[in-house]
Structure formats: C-alpha cells, structure tokens
C-alpha cells in the first residue's frame, strides 16, 4: 500500500507539470470508465454521441491494475467518470481527492446499488476469514464491490449513467433516453432468462474453485455458493483444507460443474475436476474482456448469455 501511495504522489507531481499537455480534442462529451461492464453500459446508452473510454486495458486483470500518469490525466479530463468503489479502487479515491473535480460528474457504482458486506463463504481459506475479522474489529467493514453482476443492479447503473448524460448533454437527452429504455428492456429480458433457468433447475448450488465475485448475482436468484476465495482476494493459492472442502462438497452433492472466472489460470478448478470428474467451466464476471473480445465488440449481454448456458450445465 505504501508503494502505491508513493506511486500516486509521483503521478500528482507529474500532473502538476503536465496536466495541460493532454487534451480531449473530441467535441463530444468525454466519459471514462474503469471496468468493462460500466464501459459497455455507457456505450449502449451513448451510441456515437459520446466519446466513451475504458481505463482498464483489455486483457488485463482488474485487481492488479496500476494506473499510468496518462491514465490519471485521462481521468482528470473526463466530463463523466464512472468507477466501482471498494477496496480495489482505493487508489481512485486518493486521486479524486487531489484533482479538481468541479466540472466532472462522478458515478460510484457502490453508491448506486444497495451493497452487502464481503463475507466468509464456507470453503474459503482461513487467511481470508482472519482478514475479515480484523476489518470488523477495526470498524472498517469491507463491502462486496461486484454490484454489476446482478442484472437488476445493471438496470440501476444504466439509469444512473443515462441521467448523468441527459443532464450534461441536454441536446441529445431524447436520444439517450430512447437508448436507455431499449437497453433496460434487454437487461430485464436477461433477468427473466436467469430466473427461468434457476426456477426450472434441479440444483441450487454453485461451486467456485476460484475467487467469487458473484455475491449479488447469487443473492438475486437465491443460489447457494461455495468458493475458495472472496471476490477481491489477493491470495489465489489454495491451501489443502480448501481444496479438500471443495472436493468433498462436489462429491456430496453430485455437482456436475466447477466454475472459474475470467483471467484465472483455473489450476484449482482443474485439480477439483481431476478428483471428482466434474466439468470445469467459465462463469464471466464482466470485470474485463480479452483484447480479441474487445475488438469483436462483445457486450455485457453477450457474456451474460454465455453464463446462462453455463448455469444450465451446472444446475440441471
């Protein structure tokens, strides 16, 4: 953490001398988002009326991202800046507290949606449990930040982005409102599809041999879950008790699928699969996409529709 603070201090010194060297020459409103899901929500609303940009490079892992001086300048130049909040975005709060945000509209996703505390999921390593206990003892409760994984929350986020664009760009407000209505209809259809899968399933339990960024998703659809690590865990090397627990749980409940998330090496999922015969599958949290997926124009809806098919294999 101290290394990051020193890094940010260096960036701010850089900004003091160079903040006028990078300018947005596009006349359209300039929107900067930190992760793929909010980037996609914004572009679905804005179409070609807004210059929408993704801070996190496609193909990179969100939890290990460190900003460059150019990234910070791009944030500073944004008319609308959209970020998640939570412990993985603490560096953003530091940056925003030191730059002039007077003309910038800011949306923090965790302020848009009702949040829940990050919890110890049965099966998680004891180190994560100790970390959470210490946080509670210090009255520094950590909240799960992966709010966008629930399509219902995606509707709230989409509406918040739309409202901000309509307010800042009145001339195109009707265009944004029409796109918003159409996109929210798609999100509601997605929500209905997930409910149909869950309601007709013979199981209601998910096994994640990986991080678990799906708390809001699972809560929305009444799914049980066991995982190796919480959503933003820095530790991803499982101890033997975690591996044993997940293997036993798969065997006890005859679970057909063990999930991993995007950009995982899925070694743990492979290990559980080898011991149990369960299939390993990706459940995409929409944190980020590969460069190839980005270039192909993949969307949040596309990724979530893939998740529907994965859930069918896991729950049927």
Tab-separated table of N, CA, C and O in Angstrom, residues 136-177:
chain	number	residue	atom	x	y	z
A	136	UNK	N	-13.557	-6.077	10.702
A	136	UNK	CA	-14.720	-5.787	11.533
A	136	UNK	C	-14.302	-5.222	12.885
A	136	UNK	O	-14.935	-4.322	13.415
A	137	UNK	N	-13.201	-5.785	13.444
A	137	UNK	CA	-12.735	-5.314	14.740
A	137	UNK	C	-12.328	-3.854	14.669
A	137	UNK	O	-12.460	-3.103	15.632
A	138	UNK	N	-11.825	-3.417	13.524
A	138	UNK	CA	-11.388	-2.037	13.362
A	138	UNK	C	-12.512	-1.144	12.848
A	138	UNK	O	-12.304	0.018	12.507
A	139	UNK	N	-13.740	-1.686	12.793
A	139	UNK	CA	-14.891	-0.936	12.283
A	139	UNK	C	-14.655	-0.432	10.864
A	139	UNK	O	-15.106	0.643	10.490
A	140	UNK	N	-13.901	-1.200	10.123
A	140	UNK	CA	-13.610	-0.849	8.735
A	140	UNK	C	-14.196	-1.933	7.835
A	140	UNK	O	-13.493	-2.682	7.176
A	141	UNK	N	-15.513	-2.013	7.850
A	141	UNK	CA	-16.207	-3.080	7.139
A	141	UNK	C	-15.945	-2.996	5.640
A	141	UNK	O	-16.027	-1.932	5.044
A	142	UNK	N	-15.636	-4.130	5.038
A	142	UNK	CA	-15.427	-4.189	3.602
A	142	UNK	C	-16.710	-4.670	2.940
A	142	UNK	O	-17.289	-5.677	3.339
A	143	UNK	N	-17.137	-3.956	1.917
A	143	UNK	CA	-18.355	-4.302	1.196
A	143	UNK	C	-17.999	-4.909	-0.150
A	143	UNK	O	-17.042	-4.492	-0.808
A	144	UNK	N	-18.775	-5.892	-0.538
A	144	UNK	CA	-18.563	-6.528	-1.828
A	144	UNK	C	-18.836	-5.504	-2.929
A	144	UNK	O	-19.889	-4.870	-2.956
A	145	UNK	N	-17.890	-5.353	-3.822
A	145	UNK	CA	-17.989	-4.286	-4.820
A	145	UNK	C	-18.528	-4.731	-6.174
A	145	UNK	O	-18.740	-3.893	-7.063
A	146	UNK	N	-18.794	-6.020	-6.363
A	146	UNK	CA	-19.146	-6.536	-7.690
A	146	UNK	C	-20.644	-6.404	-7.964
A	146	UNK	O	-21.316	-7.364	-8.358
A	147	UNK	N	-21.143	-5.216	-7.799
A	147	UNK	CA	-22.589	-4.978	-7.860
A	147	UNK	C	-23.177	-5.244	-9.241
A	147	UNK	O	-24.347	-5.627	-9.368
A	148	UNK	N	-22.397	-5.059	-10.288
A	148	UNK	CA	-22.904	-5.155	-11.659
A	148	UNK	C	-23.225	-6.589	-12.087
A	148	UNK	O	-23.847	-6.799	-13.123
A	149	UNK	N	-22.805	-7.589	-11.294
A	149	UNK	CA	-23.057	-8.976	-11.701
A	149	UNK	C	-24.532	-9.344	-11.617
A	149	UNK	O	-24.945	-10.352	-12.200
A	150	UNK	N	-25.326	-8.565	-10.920
A	150	UNK	CA	-26.778	-8.752	-10.921
A	150	UNK	C	-27.391	-7.903	-12.028
A	150	UNK	O	-27.203	-6.679	-12.045
A	151	UNK	N	-28.133	-8.499	-12.964
A	151	UNK	CA	-28.793	-7.695	-13.994
A	151	UNK	C	-29.724	-6.628	-13.422
A	151	UNK	O	-29.897	-5.574	-14.039
A	152	UNK	N	-30.319	-6.883	-12.277
A	152	UNK	CA	-31.167	-5.866	-11.646
A	152	UNK	C	-30.347	-4.653	-11.240
A	152	UNK	O	-30.796	-3.504	-11.387
A	153	UNK	N	-29.152	-4.883	-10.728
A	153	UNK	CA	-28.267	-3.764	-10.420
A	153	UNK	C	-27.767	-3.094	-11.686
A	153	UNK	O	-27.559	-1.871	-11.716
A	154	UNK	N	-27.580	-3.881	-12.742
A	154	UNK	CA	-27.163	-3.298	-14.021
A	154	UNK	C	-28.190	-2.296	-14.517
A	154	UNK	O	-27.839	-1.273	-15.120
A	155	UNK	N	-29.471	-2.559	-14.266
A	155	UNK	CA	-30.532	-1.606	-14.632
A	155	UNK	C	-30.350	-0.298	-13.866
A	155	UNK	O	-30.434	0.800	-14.448
A	156	UNK	N	-30.077	-0.388	-12.573
A	156	UNK	CA	-29.885	0.822	-11.759
A	156	UNK	C	-28.677	1.620	-12.235
A	156	UNK	O	-28.727	2.854	-12.313
A	157	UNK	N	-27.611	0.913	-12.553
A	157	UNK	CA	-26.394	1.584	-13.015
A	157	UNK	C	-26.635	2.250	-14.369
A	157	UNK	O	-26.224	3.397	-14.598
A	158	UNK	N	-27.287	1.541	-15.260
A	158	UNK	CA	-27.604	2.090	-16.580
A	158	UNK	C	-28.428	3.366	-16.453
A	158	UNK	O	-28.160	4.363	-17.139
A	159	UNK	N	-29.416	3.352	-15.589
A	159	UNK	CA	-30.257	4.526	-15.406
A	159	UNK	C	-29.461	5.700	-14.839
A	159	UNK	O	-29.651	6.845	-15.253
A	160	UNK	N	-28.550	5.416	-13.914
A	160	UNK	CA	-27.724	6.482	-13.331
A	160	UNK	C	-26.824	7.112	-14.390
A	160	UNK	O	-26.657	8.344	-14.429
A	161	UNK	N	-26.241	6.285	-15.246
A	161	UNK	CA	-25.399	6.814	-16.323
A	161	UNK	C	-26.240	7.636	-17.292
A	161	UNK	O	-25.835	8.731	-17.720
A	162	UNK	N	-27.413	7.136	-17.622
A	162	UNK	CA	-28.302	7.856	-18.532
A	162	UNK	C	-28.693	9.215	-17.970
A	162	UNK	O	-28.660	10.235	-18.681
A	163	UNK	N	-29.048	9.241	-16.693
A	163	UNK	CA	-29.442	10.509	-16.061
A	163	UNK	C	-28.312	11.524	-16.116
A	163	UNK	O	-28.535	12.712	-16.383
A	164	UNK	N	-27.089	11.060	-15.872
A	164	UNK	CA	-25.933	11.960	-15.891
A	164	UNK	C	-25.695	12.508	-17.297
A	164	UNK	O	-25.400	13.709	-17.467
A	165	UNK	N	-25.805	11.656	-18.308
A	165	UNK	CA	-25.605	12.114	-19.682
A	165	UNK	C	-26.699	13.077	-20.116
A	165	UNK	O	-26.428	14.081	-20.787
A	166	UNK	N	-27.936	12.780	-19.741
A	166	UNK	CA	-29.050	13.658	-20.107
A	166	UNK	C	-28.898	15.040	-19.484
A	166	UNK	O	-29.218	16.063	-20.109
A	167	UNK	N	-28.397	15.064	-18.270
A	167	UNK	CA	-28.230	16.345	-17.569
A	167	UNK	C	-27.094	17.161	-18.154
A	167	UNK	O	-27.195	18.391	-18.263
A	168	UNK	N	-26.014	16.469	-18.549
A	168	UNK	CA	-24.840	17.197	-19.039
A	168	UNK	C	-24.909	17.516	-20.529
A	168	UNK	O	-24.225	18.417	-21.011
A	169	UNK	N	-25.727	16.767	-21.276
A	169	UNK	CA	-25.822	16.943	-22.727
A	169	UNK	C	-27.300	16.984	-23.118
A	169	UNK	O	-27.831	16.059	-23.730
A	170	UNK	N	-27.929	18.070	-22.761
A	170	UNK	CA	-29.380	18.207	-22.924
A	170	UNK	C	-29.804	18.057	-24.381
A	170	UNK	O	-30.871	17.504	-24.684
A	171	UNK	N	-28.963	18.502	-25.296
A	171	UNK	CA	-29.318	18.461	-26.721
A	171	UNK	C	-29.570	17.037	-27.209
A	171	UNK	O	-30.371	16.825	-28.131
A	172	UNK	N	-28.908	16.061	-26.591
A	172	UNK	CA	-29.069	14.662	-27.010
A	172	UNK	C	-29.838	13.821	-25.996
A	172	UNK	O	-29.814	12.581	-26.067
A	173	UNK	N	-30.522	14.481	-25.077
A	173	UNK	CA	-31.199	13.768	-23.994
A	173	UNK	C	-32.234	12.762	-24.504
A	173	UNK	O	-32.329	11.638	-23.989
A	174	UNK	N	-32.998	13.144	-25.494
A	174	UNK	CA	-34.026	12.236	-26.019
A	174	UNK	C	-33.397	10.976	-26.618
A	174	UNK	O	-33.931	9.868	-26.472
A	175	UNK	N	-32.272	11.160	-27.280
A	175	UNK	CA	-31.544	10.026	-27.856
A	175	UNK	C	-31.091	9.077	-26.755
A	175	UNK	O	-31.261	7.846	-26.861
A	176	UNK	N	-30.515	9.643	-25.688
A	176	UNK	CA	-30.055	8.817	-24.576
A	176	UNK	C	-31.223	8.091	-23.904
A	176	UNK	O	-31.112	6.910	-23.541
A	177	UNK	N	-32.329	8.776	-23.735
A	177	UNK	CA	-33.488	8.173	-23.074
A	177	UNK	C	-34.042	7.002	-23.878
A	177	UNK	O	-34.423	5.966	-23.318
